[in-house]
Amino acid sequence: MERIEGLPPAISIEQKTAANTPRSTVGTVTEVYDYMRILWARVGQPFCPRCQVPVGTQSPEQIIDKIMSLPAGGKAVLLAPVERIGGETYEELLAREKANGFTRVRIDGQVHAIDAAPGIDARRRHELELVVDRLVIRPDQRPRIADSAEMALSVGNGVALLQLLDDGGRVLRFSQHRTCEQCHAAYEQLTPHNLSFNSRLGWCEACEGLGTQKGASLNAIVVRPERSILEGAILGWDRLPPEGTMSRVVALMARALSFDAKAAWGQLPE
Ligand SMILES: [Zn+2]
Ligand SMILES: [Zn+2]
């Protein structure tokens, strides 16, 4: 018999008899899982679980590119969201921004001259944005658009809005933070913990990383749905004697939950 010896295997894993927890898998025992978690945390694309859209940071250059990719000739207003600082009133905020050189402000979606801004009810929360620039999106406008976008991001602490005047006033939101563009939920940077079923941050909440769940399956319990509970619909409760304790329990339950214990299971309301 011919044979070749000494060829190294393509993948070798070391077998250990270390701690054996209910969450141990081939991946965790061999540490393959640890390397995969690091890889996914680095190259993974997080999605907002609510909106199923990618969550990411955008650099000023990406934001400018996105604006430049809009239909040429479109008119838009570049806005920077602002908030009151400490115990500041809205009037003080507007006075401060006027001193910073801004002349127009959008309050709850309406643009006003800062000098002619209406009184703002301080008891409610309002959306205030400074008008940083009005743009015409054209290739030759790129330097100005870039300057204004960077200005808006700086004033808006990493957030800028672009209201498209030709598109029914649609507002695009740009963010340098890890936020969902749709629901604005903020996310932390991915770490290997987010991808670990051994970590509270990463495990599935239903099974806490165990991969199995204890519970009862309705189909396994109700074995004869064409019968009533008293007549053996439920496994183990075969034809309860009419005067027996179980029959009385079922009758009491039926009264408390208002269902008919004599009706076939399949006929009962959900
Ligand atoms: Zn979202
Ligand atoms: Zn699970």
GROMACS .gro file of C-alpha atoms and ligand atoms in nm:
model
  272
    1MET     CA    1   0.000   0.000   0.000
    2GLU     CA    2   0.128   0.344  -0.092
    3ARG     CA    3   0.096   0.633   0.147
    4ILE     CA    4   0.216   0.987   0.196
    5GLU     CA    5   0.290   1.098   0.545
    6GLY     CA    6   0.354   1.433   0.709
    7LEU     CA    7   0.111   1.648   0.504
    8PRO     CA    8  -0.026   1.924   0.723
    9PRO     CA    9  -0.406   1.953   0.726
   10ALA     CA   10  -0.556   2.264   0.568
   11ILE     CA   11  -0.731   2.360   0.890
   12SER     CA   12  -0.631   2.228   1.223
   13ILE     CA   13  -0.813   2.287   1.543
   14GLU     CA   14  -0.685   2.209   1.883
   15GLN     CA   15  -0.912   2.006   2.102
   16LYS     CA   16  -0.935   2.126   2.458
   17THR     CA   17  -1.113   1.990   2.756
   18ALA     CA   18  -1.149   2.331   2.918
   19ALA     CA   19  -1.466   2.479   3.065
   20ASN     CA   20  -1.774   2.325   2.911
   21THR     CA   21  -2.069   2.561   2.937
   22PRO     CA   22  -2.414   2.526   2.780
   23ARG     CA   23  -2.299   2.790   2.529
   24SER     CA   24  -1.989   2.602   2.416
   25THR     CA   25  -1.971   2.519   2.047
   26VAL     CA   26  -1.697   2.398   1.817
   27GLY     CA   27  -1.642   2.767   1.743
   28THR     CA   28  -1.594   2.878   2.102
   29VAL     CA   29  -1.389   2.579   2.211
   30THR     CA   30  -1.145   2.622   1.924
   31GLU     CA   31  -1.143   3.005   1.945
   32VAL     CA   32  -1.243   3.026   1.577
   33TYR     CA   33  -1.545   3.215   1.702
   34ASP     CA   34  -1.326   3.472   1.878
   35TYR     CA   35  -1.145   3.556   1.556
   36MET     CA   36  -1.469   3.570   1.358
   37ARG     CA   37  -1.619   3.811   1.609
   38ILE     CA   38  -1.321   4.043   1.571
   39LEU     CA   39  -1.348   4.020   1.193
   40TRP     CA   40  -1.722   4.092   1.188
   41ALA     CA   41  -1.685   4.381   1.434
   42ARG     CA   42  -1.431   4.536   1.197
   43VAL     CA   43  -1.585   4.477   0.857
   44GLY     CA   44  -1.950   4.422   0.946
   45GLN     CA   45  -2.220   4.658   0.822
   46PRO     CA   46  -2.462   4.729   1.107
   47PHE     CA   47  -2.831   4.771   1.024
   48CYS     CA   48  -3.102   4.943   1.225
   49PRO     CA   49  -3.313   4.650   1.347
   50ARG     CA   50  -3.627   4.863   1.338
   51CYS     CA   51  -3.591   5.009   0.989
   52GLN     CA   52  -3.365   4.751   0.821
   53VAL     CA   53  -3.146   5.028   0.678
   54PRO     CA   54  -2.769   5.040   0.709
   55VAL     CA   55  -2.634   5.245   0.997
   56GLY     CA   56  -2.308   5.420   0.946
   57THR     CA   57  -2.111   5.734   0.988
   58GLN     CA   58  -2.070   5.961   0.694
   59SER     CA   59  -1.760   6.166   0.640
   60PRO     CA   60  -1.804   6.526   0.520
   61GLU     CA   61  -1.670   6.412   0.180
   62GLN     CA   62  -1.935   6.139   0.153
   63ILE     CA   63  -2.204   6.388   0.251
   64ILE     CA   64  -2.087   6.637  -0.010
   65ASP     CA   65  -2.077   6.358  -0.272
   66LYS     CA   66  -2.432   6.263  -0.179
   67ILE     CA   67  -2.550   6.623  -0.222
   68MET     CA   68  -2.368   6.649  -0.557
   69SER     CA   69  -2.537   6.330  -0.676
   70LEU     CA   70  -2.881   6.492  -0.647
   71PRO     CA   71  -3.048   6.606  -0.972
   72ALA     CA   72  -2.853   6.898  -1.119
   73GLY     CA   73  -3.023   7.235  -1.108
   74GLY     CA   74  -3.222   7.149  -0.797
   75LYS     CA   75  -3.263   7.416  -0.532
   76ALA     CA   76  -3.209   7.329  -0.171
   77VAL     CA   77  -3.167   7.484   0.173
   78LEU     CA   78  -2.886   7.363   0.393
   79LEU     CA   79  -2.978   7.361   0.760
   80ALA     CA   80  -2.793   7.305   1.086
   81PRO     CA   81  -2.997   7.186   1.384
   82VAL     CA   82  -2.930   7.382   1.703
   83GLU     CA   83  -3.037   7.344   2.062
   84ARG     CA   84  -3.049   7.568   2.365
   85ILE     CA   85  -2.746   7.555   2.590
   86GLY     CA   86  -2.817   7.510   2.960
   87GLY     CA   87  -3.094   7.735   3.085
   88GLU     CA   88  -3.092   7.950   2.773
   89THR     CA   89  -3.426   8.077   2.636
   90TYR     CA   90  -3.511   8.044   2.266
   91GLU     CA   91  -3.479   8.422   2.238
   92GLU     CA   92  -3.127   8.406   2.379
   93LEU     CA   93  -3.040   8.122   2.142
   94LEU     CA   94  -3.161   8.324   1.843
   95ALA     CA   95  -2.976   8.636   1.962
   96ARG     CA   96  -2.658   8.430   1.999
   97GLU     CA   97  -2.687   8.284   1.650
   98LYS     CA   98  -2.769   8.623   1.502
   99ALA     CA   99  -2.445   8.750   1.656
  100ASN     CA  100  -2.274   8.451   1.489
  101GLY     CA  101  -2.392   8.587   1.154
  102PHE     CA  102  -2.702   8.377   1.081
  103THR     CA  103  -3.002   8.562   0.945
  104ARG     CA  104  -3.265   8.292   0.895
  105VAL     CA  105  -3.397   8.014   1.114
  106ARG     CA  106  -3.636   7.726   1.053
  107ILE     CA  107  -3.868   7.670   1.348
  108ASP     CA  108  -4.075   7.350   1.338
  109GLY     CA  109  -4.045   7.338   0.960
  110GLN     CA  110  -4.115   7.706   0.888
  111VAL     CA  111  -3.836   7.940   0.778
  112HIS     CA  112  -3.830   8.288   0.934
  113ALA     CA  113  -3.590   8.583   0.938
  114ILE     CA  114  -3.423   8.566   1.280
  115ASP     CA  115  -3.528   8.931   1.336
  116ALA     CA  116  -3.890   8.845   1.266
  117ALA     CA  117  -3.904   8.504   1.436
  118PRO     CA  118  -4.234   8.441   1.613
  119GLY     CA  119  -4.244   8.393   1.990
  120ILE     CA  120  -4.157   8.034   2.080
  121ASP     CA  121  -4.341   7.849   2.355
  122ALA     CA  122  -4.054   7.752   2.585
  123ARG     CA  123  -4.259   7.481   2.758
  124ARG     CA  124  -4.265   7.267   2.445
  125ARG     CA  125  -3.984   7.109   2.249
  126HIS     CA  126  -3.919   7.268   1.915
  127GLU     CA  127  -3.708   7.177   1.615
  128LEU     CA  128  -3.479   7.468   1.538
  129GLU     CA  129  -3.239   7.479   1.246
  130LEU     CA  130  -3.027   7.766   1.123
  131VAL     CA  131  -3.031   7.831   0.751
  132VAL     CA  132  -2.665   7.793   0.659
  133ASP     CA  133  -2.698   7.841   0.285
  134ARG     CA  134  -2.934   7.822  -0.008
  135LEU     CA  135  -2.790   7.609  -0.281
  136VAL     CA  136  -2.834   7.537  -0.645
  137ILE     CA  137  -2.697   7.189  -0.699
  138ARG     CA  138  -2.465   7.219  -0.998
  139PRO     CA  139  -2.115   7.081  -1.062
  140ASP     CA  140  -1.964   7.431  -1.073
  141GLN     CA  141  -2.112   7.498  -0.727
  142ARG     CA  142  -1.922   7.217  -0.562
  143PRO     CA  143  -1.666   7.433  -0.373
  144ARG     CA  144  -1.940   7.646  -0.221
  145ILE     CA  145  -2.158   7.345  -0.141
  146ALA     CA  146  -1.858   7.176   0.025
  147ASP     CA  147  -1.782   7.483   0.237
  148SER     CA  148  -2.144   7.522   0.340
  149ALA     CA  149  -2.190   7.153   0.418
  150GLU     CA  150  -1.884   7.152   0.642
  151MET     CA  151  -2.009   7.466   0.812
  152ALA     CA  152  -2.354   7.312   0.867
  153LEU     CA  153  -2.200   6.995   1.011
  154SER     CA  154  -1.983   7.199   1.243
  155VAL     CA  155  -2.269   7.421   1.366
  156GLY     CA  156  -2.504   7.121   1.391
  157ASN     CA  157  -2.256   6.912   1.592
  158GLY     CA  158  -2.217   6.657   1.316
  159VAL     CA  159  -2.572   6.673   1.183
  160ALA     CA  160  -2.696   6.869   0.879
  161LEU     CA  161  -3.028   6.876   0.699
  162LEU     CA  162  -3.090   6.948   0.334
  163GLN     CA  163  -3.437   7.056   0.235
  164LEU     CA  164  -3.500   6.998  -0.135
  165LEU     CA  165  -3.723   7.278  -0.257
  166ASP     CA  166  -3.814   7.108  -0.586
  167ASP     CA  167  -3.902   6.777  -0.427
  168GLY     CA  168  -4.204   6.881  -0.220
  169GLY     CA  169  -3.973   7.009   0.052
  170ARG     CA  170  -3.832   6.664   0.124
  171VAL     CA  171  -3.563   6.679   0.392
  172LEU     CA  172  -3.246   6.471   0.376
  173ARG     CA  173  -3.057   6.417   0.699
  174PHE     CA  174  -2.682   6.375   0.712
  175SER     CA  175  -2.499   6.263   1.021
  176GLN     CA  176  -2.142   6.202   1.120
  177HIS     CA  177  -2.270   5.995   1.412
  178ARG     CA  178  -2.381   5.632   1.406
  179THR     CA  179  -2.749   5.697   1.363
  180CYS     CA  180  -3.026   5.543   1.159
  181GLU     CA  181  -3.122   5.784   0.882
  182GLN     CA  182  -3.487   5.691   0.920
  183CYS     CA  183  -3.564   5.674   1.292
  184HIS     CA  184  -3.255   5.862   1.414
  185ALA     CA  185  -3.178   5.592   1.670
  186ALA     CA  186  -2.813   5.611   1.778
  187TYR     CA  187  -2.589   5.307   1.783
  188GLU     CA  188  -2.256   5.233   1.947
  189GLN     CA  189  -1.957   5.126   1.746
  190LEU     CA  190  -1.960   4.750   1.690
  191THR     CA  191  -1.735   4.551   1.922
  192PRO     CA  192  -1.672   4.176   1.933
  193HIS     CA  193  -1.915   4.167   2.229
  194ASN     CA  194  -2.202   4.266   2.000
  195LEU     CA  195  -2.138   3.945   1.808
  196SER     CA  196  -2.102   3.711   2.103
  197PHE     CA  197  -2.376   3.482   2.225
  198ASN     CA  198  -2.185   3.470   2.552
  199SER     CA  199  -2.240   3.842   2.609
  200ARG     CA  200  -2.553   4.023   2.714
  201LEU     CA  201  -2.474   4.270   2.433
  202GLY     CA  202  -2.476   4.007   2.166
  203TRP     CA  203  -2.699   3.721   2.262
  204CYS     CA  204  -3.047   3.657   2.133
  205GLU     CA  205  -3.286   3.785   2.398
  206ALA     CA  206  -3.527   3.496   2.360
  207CYS     CA  207  -3.280   3.220   2.446
  208GLU     CA  208  -2.988   3.419   2.594
  209GLY     CA  209  -2.744   3.251   2.360
  210LEU     CA  210  -2.836   2.895   2.447
  211GLY     CA  211  -2.994   2.825   2.112
  212THR     CA  212  -3.275   2.627   2.270
  213GLN     CA  213  -3.584   2.732   2.455
  214LYS     CA  214  -3.808   2.559   2.704
  215GLY     CA  215  -4.177   2.589   2.648
  216ALA     CA  216  -4.486   2.405   2.543
  217SER     CA  217  -4.601   2.348   2.189
  218LEU     CA  218  -4.977   2.375   2.155
  219ASN     CA  219  -4.988   2.102   1.893
  220ALA     CA  220  -4.810   1.860   2.124
  221ILE     CA  221  -5.056   1.922   2.406
  222VAL     CA  222  -5.385   1.941   2.220
  223VAL     CA  223  -5.376   1.600   2.052
  224ARG     CA  224  -5.748   1.567   1.969
  225PRO     CA  225  -5.874   1.913   1.874
  226GLU     CA  226  -6.204   1.765   1.748
  227ARG     CA  227  -6.296   1.681   2.108
  228SER     CA  228  -6.374   1.906   2.404
  229ILE     CA  229  -6.139   1.946   2.698
  230LEU     CA  230  -6.368   1.727   2.911
  231GLU     CA  231  -6.362   1.456   2.647
  232GLY     CA  232  -5.989   1.424   2.603
  233ALA     CA  233  -5.871   1.701   2.370
  234ILE     CA  234  -5.561   1.745   2.585
  235LEU     CA  235  -5.291   1.482   2.613
  236GLY     CA  236  -5.302   1.312   2.955
  237TRP     CA  237  -5.651   1.439   3.034
  238ASP     CA  238  -5.828   1.149   2.866
  239ARG     CA  239  -6.203   1.157   2.931
  240LEU     CA  240  -6.216   1.318   3.272
  241PRO     CA  241  -6.467   1.143   3.504
  242PRO     CA  242  -6.770   1.377   3.527
  243GLU     CA  243  -6.759   1.405   3.908
  244GLY     CA  244  -6.378   1.398   3.938
  245THR     CA  245  -6.161   1.675   4.073
  246MET     CA  246  -6.014   1.755   3.730
  247SER     CA  247  -6.359   1.798   3.579
  248ARG     CA  248  -6.443   2.048   3.852
  249VAL     CA  249  -6.112   2.232   3.794
  250VAL     CA  250  -6.187   2.250   3.421
  251ALA     CA  251  -6.541   2.372   3.493
  252LEU     CA  252  -6.407   2.645   3.724
  253MET     CA  253  -6.147   2.747   3.466
  254ALA     CA  254  -6.413   2.752   3.197
  255ARG     CA  255  -6.626   2.985   3.409
  256ALA     CA  256  -6.333   3.211   3.504
  257LEU     CA  257  -6.208   3.239   3.145
  258SER     CA  258  -6.560   3.219   2.997
  259PHE     CA  259  -6.520   2.936   2.749
  260ASP     CA  260  -6.738   2.631   2.694
  261ALA     CA  261  -6.567   2.321   2.839
  262LYS     CA  262  -6.804   2.095   2.644
  263ALA     CA  263  -6.730   2.248   2.306
  264ALA     CA  264  -6.473   2.086   2.078
  265TRP     CA  265  -6.129   2.248   2.114
  266GLY     CA  266  -6.123   2.342   1.748
  267GLN     CA  267  -6.453   2.533   1.791
  268LEU     CA  268  -6.326   2.744   2.080
  269PRO     CA  269  -6.246   3.110   2.008
  270GLU     CA  270  -5.876   3.198   2.000
  271ZN      ZN  271  -3.407   5.300   1.232
  272ZN      ZN  272  -3.217   3.251   2.046
   0.00000   0.00000   0.00000
